mmCIF file of C-alpha atoms in Angstrom:
data_model
loop_
_atom_site.group_PDB
_atom_site.id
_atom_site.type_symbol
_atom_site.label_atom_id
_atom_site.label_comp_id
_atom_site.label_asym_id
_atom_site.label_seq_id
_atom_site.Cartn_x
_atom_site.Cartn_y
_atom_site.Cartn_z
ATOM 1 C CA UNK A 1 207.525 -102.542 40.495
ATOM 2 C CA UNK A 2 204.168 -103.131 38.855
ATOM 3 C CA UNK A 3 203.147 -105.375 41.758
ATOM 4 C CA UNK A 4 204.199 -102.804 44.255
ATOM 5 C CA UNK A 5 202.332 -100.174 42.347
ATOM 6 C CA UNK A 6 199.190 -102.322 42.197
ATOM 7 C CA UNK A 7 199.406 -102.938 45.896
ATOM 8 C CA UNK A 8 199.801 -99.217 46.495
ATOM 9 C CA UNK A 9 196.870 -98.587 44.208
ATOM 10 C CA UNK A 10 194.806 -101.219 46.014
ATOM 11 C CA UNK A 11 195.759 -99.696 49.340
ATOM 12 C CA UNK A 12 194.908 -96.310 47.987
ATOM 13 C CA UNK A 13 191.533 -97.637 46.685
ATOM 14 C CA UNK A 14 190.805 -99.246 50.018
ATOM 15 C CA UNK A 15 191.537 -96.050 51.810
ATOM 16 C CA UNK A 16 189.285 -94.106 49.455
ATOM 17 C CA UNK A 17 186.476 -96.618 49.938
ATOM 18 C CA UNK A 18 186.802 -96.379 53.689
ATOM 19 C CA UNK A 19 186.484 -92.609 53.491
ATOM 20 C CA UNK A 20 183.382 -92.928 51.330
ATOM 21 C CA UNK A 21 181.799 -95.411 53.700
ATOM 22 C CA UNK A 22 182.569 -93.183 56.639
ATOM 23 C CA UNK A 23 180.942 -90.242 54.884
ATOM 24 C CA UNK A 24 177.817 -92.277 54.082
ATOM 25 C CA UNK A 25 177.626 -93.463 57.655
ATOM 26 C CA UNK A 26 177.834 -89.894 58.909
ATOM 27 C CA UNK A 27 175.066 -88.812 56.552
ATOM 28 C CA UNK A 28 172.858 -91.682 57.727
ATOM 29 C CA UNK A 29 173.440 -90.722 61.329
ATOM 30 C CA UNK A 30 172.445 -87.105 60.648
ATOM 31 C CA UNK A 31 169.299 -88.189 58.785
ATOM 32 C CA UNK A 32 168.374 -90.544 61.606
ATOM 33 C CA UNK A 33 168.883 -87.754 64.121
ATOM 34 C CA UNK A 34 166.521 -85.400 62.257
ATOM 35 C CA UNK A 35 163.943 -88.160 61.776
ATOM 36 C CA UNK A 36 163.978 -88.857 65.485
ATOM 37 C CA UNK A 37 163.437 -85.195 66.327
ATOM 38 C CA UNK A 38 160.575 -84.959 63.865
ATOM 39 C CA UNK A 39 158.932 -88.041 65.366
ATOM 40 C CA UNK A 40 158.836 -86.350 68.764
ATOM 41 C CA UNK A 41 156.994 -83.237 67.402
ATOM 42 C CA UNK A 42 153.113 -83.083 67.265
ATOM 43 C CA UNK A 43 151.891 -83.569 63.716
ATOM 44 C CA UNK A 44 150.502 -80.386 62.116
ATOM 45 C CA UNK A 45 146.695 -80.177 62.132
ATOM 46 C CA UNK A 46 145.418 -80.098 58.596
ATOM 47 C CA UNK A 47 141.792 -79.262 57.824
ATOM 48 C CA UNK A 48 140.059 -82.187 56.205
ATOM 49 C CA UNK A 49 137.937 -81.395 53.220
ATOM 50 C CA UNK A 50 134.225 -81.092 53.994
ATOM 51 C CA UNK A 51 132.142 -84.193 53.467
ATOM 52 C CA UNK A 52 130.104 -82.394 50.834
ATOM 53 C CA UNK A 53 133.233 -81.759 48.772
ATOM 54 C CA UNK A 54 134.350 -85.395 48.969
ATOM 55 C CA UNK A 55 130.937 -86.781 48.076
ATOM 56 C CA UNK A 56 129.541 -84.325 45.563
ATOM 57 C CA UNK A 57 132.306 -82.058 44.532
ATOM 58 C CA UNK A 58 130.143 -79.108 45.684
ATOM 59 C CA UNK A 59 131.855 -76.585 47.944
ATOM 60 C CA UNK A 60 130.766 -76.862 51.570
ATOM 61 C CA UNK A 61 128.391 -74.200 52.813
ATOM 62 C CA UNK A 62 130.068 -71.474 54.799
ATOM 63 C CA UNK A 63 129.425 -71.659 58.502
ATOM 64 C CA UNK A 64 126.940 -69.020 59.777
ATOM 65 C CA UNK A 65 128.494 -66.578 62.202
ATOM 66 C CA UNK A 66 127.473 -67.164 65.771
ATOM 67 C CA UNK A 67 124.476 -65.027 66.796
ATOM 68 C CA UNK A 68 125.274 -62.173 69.080
ATOM 69 C CA UNK A 69 124.047 -62.655 72.567
ATOM 70 C CA UNK A 70 121.110 -60.298 73.140
ATOM 71 C CA UNK A 71 120.488 -58.978 76.588
ATOM 72 C CA UNK A 72 116.758 -58.438 77.108
ATOM 73 C CA UNK A 73 115.668 -55.264 78.788
ATOM 74 C CA UNK A 74 113.792 -55.939 82.004
ATOM 75 C CA UNK A 75 110.030 -55.521 81.547
ATOM 76 C CA UNK A 76 108.527 -52.993 83.894
ATOM 77 C CA UNK A 77 105.700 -54.290 85.980
ATOM 78 C CA UNK A 78 102.576 -52.116 85.705
ATOM 79 C CA UNK A 79 102.299 -49.726 88.597
ATOM 80 C CA UNK A 80 99.541 -50.502 91.011
ATOM 81 C CA UNK A 81 97.181 -47.550 91.075
ATOM 82 C CA UNK A 82 95.800 -46.077 94.243
ATOM 83 C CA UNK A 83 93.857 -43.066 95.433
ATOM 84 C CA UNK A 84 90.738 -41.889 93.641
ATOM 85 C CA UNK A 85 89.343 -40.992 90.254
ATOM 86 C CA UNK A 86 86.615 -38.370 89.929
ATOM 87 C CA UNK A 87 84.331 -38.696 86.924
ATOM 88 C CA UNK A 88 81.556 -36.568 85.432
ATOM 89 C CA UNK A 89 78.937 -38.959 84.043
ATOM 90 C CA UNK A 90 76.104 -38.111 81.668
ATOM 91 C CA UNK A 91 73.926 -41.154 82.262
ATOM 92 C CA UNK A 92 71.527 -42.594 84.821
ATOM 93 C CA UNK A 93 72.185 -43.074 88.536
ATOM 94 C CA UNK A 94 71.898 -46.854 88.393
ATOM 95 C CA UNK A 95 74.320 -47.161 85.487
ATOM 96 C CA UNK A 96 76.816 -44.834 87.159
ATOM 97 C CA UNK A 97 76.675 -46.967 90.295
ATOM 98 C CA UNK A 98 77.253 -50.114 88.232
ATOM 99 C CA UNK A 99 80.289 -48.427 86.640
ATOM 100 C CA UNK A 100 81.666 -47.612 90.072
ATOM 101 C CA UNK A 101 81.287 -51.179 91.323
ATOM 102 C CA UNK A 102 82.799 -52.759 88.201
ATOM 103 C CA UNK A 103 85.725 -50.318 87.956
ATOM 104 C CA UNK A 104 86.619 -50.661 91.630
ATOM 105 C CA UNK A 105 86.575 -54.457 91.276
ATOM 106 C CA UNK A 106 89.222 -54.153 88.535
ATOM 107 C CA UNK A 107 91.189 -51.422 90.335
ATOM 108 C CA UNK A 108 90.784 -52.251 94.034
ATOM 109 C CA UNK A 109 93.213 -49.531 95.074
ATOM 110 C CA UNK A 110 91.207 -46.748 93.419
ATOM 111 C CA UNK A 111 87.918 -45.256 94.605
ATOM 112 C CA UNK A 112 85.645 -43.973 91.841
ATOM 113 C CA UNK A 113 83.654 -40.873 92.757
ATOM 114 C CA UNK A 114 81.101 -39.620 90.267
ATOM 115 C CA UNK A 115 78.826 -36.655 89.694
ATOM 116 C CA UNK A 116 75.774 -37.067 87.456
ATOM 117 C CA UNK A 117 75.248 -34.170 85.059
ATOM 118 C CA UNK A 118 73.684 -33.447 81.695
ATOM 119 C CA UNK A 119 76.125 -32.985 78.826
ATOM 120 C CA UNK A 120 75.579 -29.221 78.723
ATOM 121 C CA UNK A 121 76.159 -28.978 82.465
ATOM 122 C CA UNK A 122 79.417 -30.891 82.107
ATOM 123 C CA UNK A 123 80.695 -28.402 79.529
ATOM 124 C CA UNK A 124 79.722 -25.486 81.775
ATOM 125 C CA UNK A 125 81.603 -27.036 84.697
ATOM 126 C CA UNK A 126 84.691 -27.866 82.673
ATOM 127 C CA UNK A 127 84.926 -24.283 81.474
ATOM 128 C CA UNK A 128 84.446 -22.879 84.977
ATOM 129 C CA UNK A 129 87.033 -25.279 86.443
ATOM 130 C CA UNK A 130 89.661 -24.943 83.712
ATOM 131 C CA UNK A 131 92.330 -23.536 86.052
ATOM 132 C CA UNK A 132 91.536 -26.010 88.822
ATOM 133 C CA UNK A 133 89.848 -29.166 87.468
ATOM 134 C CA UNK A 134 87.670 -30.980 89.974
ATOM 135 C CA UNK A 135 87.330 -34.180 87.930
ATOM 136 C CA UNK A 136 89.761 -36.492 86.145
ATOM 137 C CA UNK A 137 87.586 -37.972 83.407
ATOM 138 C CA UNK A 138 84.169 -37.742 81.815
ATOM 139 C CA UNK A 139 81.924 -40.177 80.006
ATOM 140 C CA UNK A 140 78.600 -39.864 78.234
ATOM 141 C CA UNK A 141 77.185 -36.972 76.282
ATOM 142 C CA UNK A 142 77.372 -36.464 72.546
ATOM 143 C CA UNK A 143 80.360 -35.603 70.424
ATOM 144 C CA UNK A 144 79.567 -31.864 70.133
ATOM 145 C CA UNK A 145 80.226 -31.537 73.889
ATOM 146 C CA UNK A 146 83.674 -33.070 73.403
ATOM 147 C CA UNK A 147 84.434 -30.992 70.334
ATOM 148 C CA UNK A 148 83.757 -27.829 72.297
ATOM 149 C CA UNK A 149 85.724 -29.028 75.314
ATOM 150 C CA UNK A 150 88.639 -29.958 73.064
ATOM 151 C CA UNK A 151 88.528 -26.588 71.306
ATOM 152 C CA UNK A 152 88.739 -24.899 74.718
ATOM 153 C CA UNK A 153 91.778 -26.972 75.738
ATOM 154 C CA UNK A 154 89.873 -28.838 78.445
ATOM 155 C CA UNK A 155 90.748 -32.402 77.401
ATOM 156 C CA UNK A 156 94.000 -34.358 77.599
ATOM 157 C CA UNK A 157 95.101 -36.201 74.436
ATOM 158 C CA UNK A 158 94.934 -39.895 75.296
ATOM 159 C CA UNK A 159 93.923 -42.946 73.264
ATOM 160 C CA UNK A 160 94.495 -46.480 74.634
ATOM 161 C CA UNK A 161 96.608 -48.738 72.407
ATOM 162 C CA UNK A 162 93.868 -51.337 71.995
ATOM 163 C CA UNK A 163 91.530 -48.616 70.689
ATOM 164 C CA UNK A 164 94.023 -47.707 67.942
ATOM 165 C CA UNK A 165 94.219 -51.378 66.966
ATOM 166 C CA UNK A 166 90.521 -52.323 66.991
ATOM 167 C CA UNK A 167 88.235 -49.266 66.679
ATOM 168 C CA UNK A 168 87.211 -47.625 63.429
ATOM 169 C CA UNK A 169 89.711 -44.745 62.929
ATOM 170 C CA UNK A 170 86.709 -42.406 62.571
ATOM 171 C CA UNK A 171 86.153 -42.859 66.314
ATOM 172 C CA UNK A 172 89.404 -41.011 67.071
ATOM 173 C CA UNK A 173 89.669 -37.266 66.308
ATOM 174 C CA UNK A 174 92.853 -35.798 64.881
ATOM 175 C CA UNK A 175 93.912 -34.295 68.222
ATOM 176 C CA UNK A 176 93.173 -37.591 70.057
ATOM 177 C CA UNK A 177 91.483 -35.715 72.901
ATOM 178 C CA UNK A 178 88.522 -38.097 73.165
ATOM 179 C CA UNK A 179 87.186 -41.384 71.788
ATOM 180 C CA UNK A 180 83.736 -42.174 70.381
ATOM 181 C CA UNK A 181 82.727 -45.293 72.294
ATOM 182 C CA UNK A 182 79.166 -46.017 71.229
ATOM 183 C CA UNK A 183 76.273 -44.684 69.189
ATOM 184 C CA UNK A 184 72.593 -44.236 69.987
ATOM 185 C CA UNK A 185 69.509 -43.518 67.878
ATOM 186 C CA UNK A 186 67.294 -40.601 68.883
ATOM 187 C CA UNK A 187 63.596 -41.391 68.669
ATOM 188 C CA UNK A 188 60.096 -40.636 69.950
ATOM 189 C CA UNK A 189 58.713 -42.383 73.019
ATOM 190 C CA UNK A 190 54.987 -42.477 73.770
ATOM 191 C CA UNK A 191 52.435 -43.960 76.150
ATOM 192 C CA UNK A 192 50.409 -46.466 74.129
ATOM 193 C CA UNK A 193 47.727 -46.534 76.819
ATOM 194 C CA UNK A 194 47.113 -42.790 76.459
ATOM 195 C CA UNK A 195 47.037 -42.944 72.653
ATOM 196 C CA UNK A 196 44.662 -45.916 72.663
ATOM 197 C CA UNK A 197 42.356 -44.289 75.222
ATOM 198 C CA UNK A 198 42.204 -41.042 73.244
ATOM 199 C CA UNK A 199 41.904 -42.587 69.800
ATOM 200 C CA UNK A 200 45.077 -40.892 68.545
ATOM 201 C CA UNK A 201 47.347 -42.631 66.021
ATOM 202 C CA UNK A 202 50.802 -43.563 67.269
ATOM 203 C CA UNK A 203 53.486 -41.035 66.229
ATOM 204 C CA UNK A 204 55.683 -41.732 63.211
ATOM 205 C CA UNK A 205 57.234 -38.326 62.456
ATOM 206 C CA UNK A 206 58.525 -35.327 64.385
ATOM 207 C CA UNK A 207 55.447 -33.371 63.309
ATOM 208 C CA UNK A 208 53.267 -35.865 65.178
ATOM 209 C CA UNK A 209 54.441 -34.224 68.406
ATOM 210 C CA UNK A 210 52.882 -30.920 67.291
ATOM 211 C CA UNK A 211 49.247 -32.071 67.127
ATOM 212 C CA UNK A 212 46.846 -30.067 69.338
ATOM 213 C CA UNK A 213 45.720 -33.204 71.222
ATOM 214 C CA UNK A 214 49.132 -33.241 72.914
ATOM 215 C CA UNK A 215 48.923 -29.736 74.364
ATOM 216 C CA UNK A 216 50.666 -29.709 77.758
ATOM 217 C CA UNK A 217 51.406 -33.431 77.482
ATOM 218 C CA UNK A 218 54.919 -33.671 76.002
ATOM 219 C CA UNK A 219 58.276 -33.755 77.830
ATOM 220 C CA UNK A 220 61.650 -33.287 76.123
ATOM 221 C CA UNK A 221 65.069 -32.354 77.498
ATOM 222 C CA UNK A 222 66.431 -28.844 77.690
ATOM 223 C CA UNK A 223 68.997 -28.254 74.891
ATOM 224 C CA UNK A 224 70.989 -26.051 77.253
ATOM 225 C CA UNK A 225 71.390 -28.655 80.005
ATOM 226 C CA UNK A 226 71.288 -31.919 78.076
ATOM 227 C CA UNK A 227 73.105 -33.008 74.938
ATOM 228 C CA UNK A 228 70.032 -35.144 74.179
ATOM 229 C CA UNK A 229 67.953 -31.979 73.838
ATOM 230 C CA UNK A 230 70.640 -30.354 71.715
ATOM 231 C CA UNK A 231 70.755 -33.501 69.569
ATOM 232 C CA UNK A 232 67.033 -33.136 68.857
ATOM 233 C CA UNK A 233 67.433 -29.479 67.912
ATOM 234 C CA UNK A 234 70.495 -30.273 65.751
ATOM 235 C CA UNK A 235 68.564 -33.052 64.000
ATOM 236 C CA UNK A 236 65.701 -30.730 63.078
ATOM 237 C CA UNK A 237 68.084 -28.029 61.863
ATOM 238 C CA UNK A 238 69.907 -30.617 59.727
ATOM 239 C CA UNK A 239 66.611 -31.861 58.280
ATOM 240 C CA UNK A 240 64.840 -28.521 57.769
ATOM 241 C CA UNK A 241 67.452 -25.791 57.857
ATOM 242 C CA UNK A 242 68.306 -23.508 60.769
ATOM 243 C CA UNK A 243 65.300 -21.184 60.573
ATOM 244 C CA UNK A 244 62.668 -23.917 60.127
ATOM 245 C CA UNK A 245 64.378 -26.152 62.683
ATOM 246 C CA UNK A 246 64.331 -23.424 65.328
ATOM 247 C CA UNK A 247 60.711 -22.637 64.480
ATOM 248 C CA UNK A 248 59.802 -26.269 65.106
ATOM 249 C CA UNK A 249 61.263 -25.993 68.616
ATOM 250 C CA UNK A 250 59.168 -22.863 69.233
ATOM 251 C CA UNK A 251 56.006 -24.548 67.912
ATOM 252 C CA UNK A 252 56.653 -27.629 70.044
ATOM 253 C CA UNK A 253 56.908 -25.479 73.150
ATOM 254 C CA UNK A 254 53.103 -25.055 73.024
ATOM 255 C CA UNK A 255 52.716 -28.767 73.816
ATOM 256 C CA UNK A 256 55.500 -28.972 76.412
ATOM 257 C CA UNK A 257 54.584 -29.954 79.939
ATOM 258 C CA UNK A 258 58.143 -29.529 81.249
ATOM 259 C CA UNK A 259 61.775 -29.690 80.167
ATOM 260 C CA UNK A 260 63.828 -32.476 81.756
ATOM 261 C CA UNK A 261 67.457 -31.953 82.739
ATOM 262 C CA UNK A 262 68.807 -35.330 81.592
ATOM 263 C CA UNK A 263 68.335 -37.643 78.616
ATOM 264 C CA UNK A 264 66.389 -40.393 80.405
ATOM 265 C CA UNK A 265 63.880 -37.994 82.000
ATOM 266 C CA UNK A 266 61.205 -37.938 79.254
ATOM 267 C CA UNK A 267 60.921 -41.709 78.799
ATOM 268 C CA UNK A 268 60.804 -42.238 82.556
ATOM 269 C CA UNK A 269 57.826 -39.869 82.680
ATOM 270 C CA UNK A 270 56.153 -41.673 79.771
ATOM 271 C CA UNK A 271 56.584 -45.037 81.502
ATOM 272 C CA UNK A 272 54.804 -43.704 84.601
ATOM 273 C CA UNK A 273 51.980 -42.116 82.618
ATOM 274 C CA UNK A 274 53.092 -38.613 83.600
ATOM 275 C CA UNK A 275 52.980 -37.474 79.966
ATOM 276 C CA UNK A 276 51.763 -38.836 76.662
ATOM 277 C CA UNK A 277 54.915 -38.448 74.572
ATOM 278 C CA UNK A 278 58.502 -37.301 74.532
ATOM 279 C CA UNK A 279 61.863 -37.966 72.970
ATOM 280 C CA UNK A 280 64.688 -40.235 74.067
ATOM 281 C CA UNK A 281 67.508 -42.404 72.890
ATOM 282 C CA UNK A 282 65.892 -45.709 72.041
ATOM 283 C CA UNK A 283 68.049 -47.734 74.419
ATOM 284 C CA UNK A 284 66.425 -46.039 77.422
ATOM 285 C CA UNK A 285 62.996 -47.070 76.149
ATOM 286 C CA UNK A 286 64.035 -50.649 75.352
ATOM 287 C CA UNK A 287 65.406 -51.037 78.858
ATOM 288 C CA UNK A 288 62.126 -49.923 80.425
ATOM 289 C CA UNK A 289 60.128 -52.197 78.132
ATOM 290 C CA UNK A 290 62.166 -55.156 79.347
ATOM 291 C CA UNK A 291 61.560 -54.080 82.929
ATOM 292 C CA UNK A 292 57.848 -54.541 82.361
ATOM 293 C CA UNK A 293 56.694 -51.103 81.175
ATOM 294 C CA UNK A 294 54.722 -52.500 78.263
ATOM 295 C CA UNK A 295 52.876 -49.211 77.783
ATOM 296 C CA UNK A 296 55.979 -47.652 76.218
ATOM 297 C CA UNK A 297 56.015 -47.321 72.441
ATOM 298 C CA UNK A 298 59.082 -46.289 70.440
ATOM 299 C CA UNK A 299 59.537 -45.026 66.915
ATOM 300 C CA UNK A 300 62.330 -43.858 64.645
ATOM 301 C CA UNK A 301 61.006 -40.699 62.893
ATOM 302 C CA UNK A 302 60.547 -41.543 59.237
ATOM 303 C CA UNK A 303 61.984 -38.270 57.884
ATOM 304 C CA UNK A 304 65.263 -38.837 59.717
ATOM 305 C CA UNK A 305 66.852 -38.407 63.112
ATOM 306 C CA UNK A 306 70.120 -37.820 64.885
ATOM 307 C CA UNK A 307 72.614 -40.495 65.842
ATOM 308 C CA UNK A 308 74.444 -39.688 69.029
ATOM 309 C CA UNK A 309 78.146 -40.418 69.111
ATOM 310 C CA UNK A 310 78.750 -40.929 72.808
ATOM 311 C CA UNK A 311 82.298 -40.250 73.980
ATOM 312 C CA UNK A 312 84.699 -40.356 76.896
ATOM 313 C CA UNK A 313 87.892 -38.462 77.725
ATOM 314 C CA UNK A 314 90.523 -37.579 80.311
ATOM 315 C CA UNK A 315 90.410 -34.008 81.614
ATOM 316 C CA UNK A 316 93.417 -31.791 80.973
ATOM 317 C CA UNK A 317 95.564 -30.864 84.007
ATOM 318 C CA UNK A 318 93.500 -33.148 86.241
ATOM 319 C CA UNK A 319 94.702 -34.132 89.704
ATOM 320 C CA UNK A 320 94.844 -37.888 89.036
ATOM 321 C CA UNK A 321 95.895 -38.314 85.385
ATOM 322 C CA UNK A 322 96.998 -41.957 85.640
ATOM 323 C CA UNK A 323 93.732 -42.919 87.293
ATOM 324 C CA UNK A 324 91.868 -40.913 84.668
ATOM 325 C CA UNK A 325 93.635 -42.904 81.936
ATOM 326 C CA UNK A 326 92.806 -46.140 83.751
ATOM 327 C CA UNK A 327 89.141 -45.152 83.719
ATOM 328 C CA UNK A 328 89.323 -44.459 79.977
ATOM 329 C CA UNK A 329 90.932 -47.877 79.414
ATOM 330 C CA UNK A 330 88.240 -49.582 81.478
ATOM 331 C CA UNK A 331 85.290 -47.690 79.983
ATOM 332 C CA UNK A 332 86.194 -48.393 76.353
ATOM 333 C CA UNK A 333 86.407 -52.128 77.030
ATOM 334 C CA UNK A 334 84.491 -53.455 80.022
ATOM 335 C CA UNK A 335 82.456 -50.282 80.429
ATOM 336 C CA UNK A 336 80.985 -50.574 76.935
ATOM 337 C CA UNK A 337 80.113 -54.220 77.557
ATOM 338 C CA UNK A 338 78.383 -53.198 80.782
ATOM 339 C CA UNK A 339 75.706 -51.301 78.841
ATOM 340 C CA UNK A 340 74.129 -54.467 77.475
ATOM 341 C CA UNK A 341 74.504 -56.324 80.775
ATOM 342 C CA UNK A 342 72.684 -53.442 82.368
ATOM 343 C CA UNK A 343 69.966 -53.295 79.740
ATOM 344 C CA UNK A 344 71.125 -50.246 77.749
ATOM 345 C CA UNK A 345 71.106 -51.422 74.159
ATOM 346 C CA UNK A 346 73.357 -48.990 72.343
ATOM 347 C CA UNK A 347 75.624 -49.643 69.380
ATOM 348 C CA UNK A 348 79.187 -50.045 70.743
ATOM 349 C CA UNK A 349 82.163 -48.992 68.609
ATOM 350 C CA UNK A 350 84.359 -51.675 70.163
ATOM 351 C CA UNK A 351 84.035 -54.586 67.679
ATOM 352 C CA UNK A 352 84.576 -57.082 70.482
ATOM 353 C CA UNK A 353 81.457 -55.918 72.342
ATOM 354 C CA UNK A 354 78.177 -57.623 71.447
ATOM 355 C CA UNK A 355 75.299 -55.679 69.853
ATOM 356 C CA UNK A 356 71.951 -56.631 71.363
ATOM 357 C CA UNK A 357 69.417 -58.234 69.016
ATOM 358 C CA UNK A 358 66.573 -56.003 70.241
ATOM 359 C CA UNK A 359 68.560 -52.889 69.329
ATOM 360 C CA UNK A 360 69.480 -54.312 65.928
ATOM 361 C CA UNK A 361 65.841 -54.363 64.812
ATOM 362 C CA UNK A 362 65.777 -50.547 64.738
ATOM 363 C CA UNK A 363 68.813 -50.181 62.473
ATOM 364 C CA UNK A 364 66.890 -50.834 59.206
ATOM 365 C CA UNK A 365 64.463 -48.050 60.183
ATOM 366 C CA UNK A 366 67.178 -45.460 60.665
ATOM 367 C CA UNK A 367 67.495 -42.565 58.265
ATOM 368 C CA UNK A 368 70.415 -40.497 59.501
ATOM 369 C CA UNK A 369 69.659 -36.768 59.613
ATOM 370 C CA UNK A 370 73.237 -36.047 58.561
ATOM 371 C CA UNK A 371 74.155 -33.636 61.346
ATOM 372 C CA UNK A 372 77.343 -31.656 60.800
ATOM 373 C CA UNK A 373 78.703 -32.212 64.289
ATOM 374 C CA UNK A 374 81.524 -29.737 63.924
ATOM 375 C CA UNK A 375 79.065 -27.028 62.874
ATOM 376 C CA UNK A 376 76.757 -28.011 65.738
ATOM 377 C CA UNK A 377 79.661 -27.760 68.174
ATOM 378 C CA UNK A 378 80.864 -24.411 66.813
ATOM 379 C CA UNK A 379 77.355 -22.929 67.022
ATOM 380 C CA UNK A 380 76.315 -24.509 70.314
ATOM 381 C CA UNK A 381 76.435 -21.381 72.476
ATOM 382 C CA UNK A 382 74.675 -19.223 69.884
ATOM 383 C CA UNK A 383 71.878 -21.716 69.193
ATOM 384 C CA UNK A 384 71.210 -22.460 72.861
ATOM 385 C CA UNK A 385 71.022 -18.738 73.633
ATOM 386 C CA UNK A 386 68.661 -18.226 70.692
ATOM 387 C CA UNK A 387 66.447 -21.131 71.780
ATOM 388 C CA UNK A 388 66.372 -19.888 75.351
ATOM 389 C CA UNK A 389 65.395 -16.383 74.256
ATOM 390 C CA UNK A 390 62.607 -17.626 71.968
ATOM 391 C CA UNK A 391 61.196 -20.099 74.493
ATOM 392 C CA UNK A 392 61.263 -17.522 77.277
ATOM 393 C CA UNK A 393 59.134 -15.209 75.137
ATOM 394 C CA UNK A 394 56.502 -17.870 74.346
#
């Protein structure tokens, strides 16, 4: 019985073992099945630690975001100008012609037409033509002309960009209606041959034009037609006061041979021996000296004198505004440089334009009269009328 029982127990144990083995085999088969499936799948991509972290323990720098793609705006090509530009010029015929030739070389599609006028004549024309301007730009003449024209609404606000960047800000008025381009010193011109022949000392002061030896032998410009003449009158008023300054002009009339229309008239007459003395901006005299007129003498009056601030502008409501602006651009750069090339030795306000050495020698002699240009502009009509009335009665 015990043997039978042991056999039964052994059989039972064998059966149990077989079941266990079968179960283990089934588990192994399932595990193998899952392992095979996993082997067929792509391994997951894991981000490797940055090299900096592995080597130094420092956190890797964050990547900069990609820059946004910027689409550049197309640059407009400058428009080619054509047609004409009409300019009032207060200067000499030869300089105006040189301006025309140089400007037209830079703007071959534009014809420059010019009319030569004294500064006072330009103001008269601008006022008469206000409703129908006959010119597009103006250059030359002193700042009081431009102040009056601006006050009357005759000028278009326009300042070239390069002027804002390079010129002294004092050259640009608050309303930006004109630009001061160069300065000139007012002085006395005289014929050394006449003075030497007559034993008269060379002039040094304004009063030296009043001596009786010069009766009928002096030429100056008319203050009503030329800003040069008005500059002289303004200088004397600034130096002596209005009453004494006007009286000087009346006293000088006794020695006047004639009144010239434009600023270069008196020194031209002196160079030809047509008069003994006159007044002019020094650059006109220096030019003639270099042309061989060695008889011309020049002086800066010791008590003081006026300094012309010569300007340029575009005319308001003109027919060719873009061409007028082009002329302003040209004049304040190449135009100012043309003065020296042409023998006019002014003092340009453009720092990139050379100042002639001959002109520089007069700067230490200058004592500025201190003209109040705004006052001179505001009182222009009244003073010219007063001068005209007093001269007509003498």
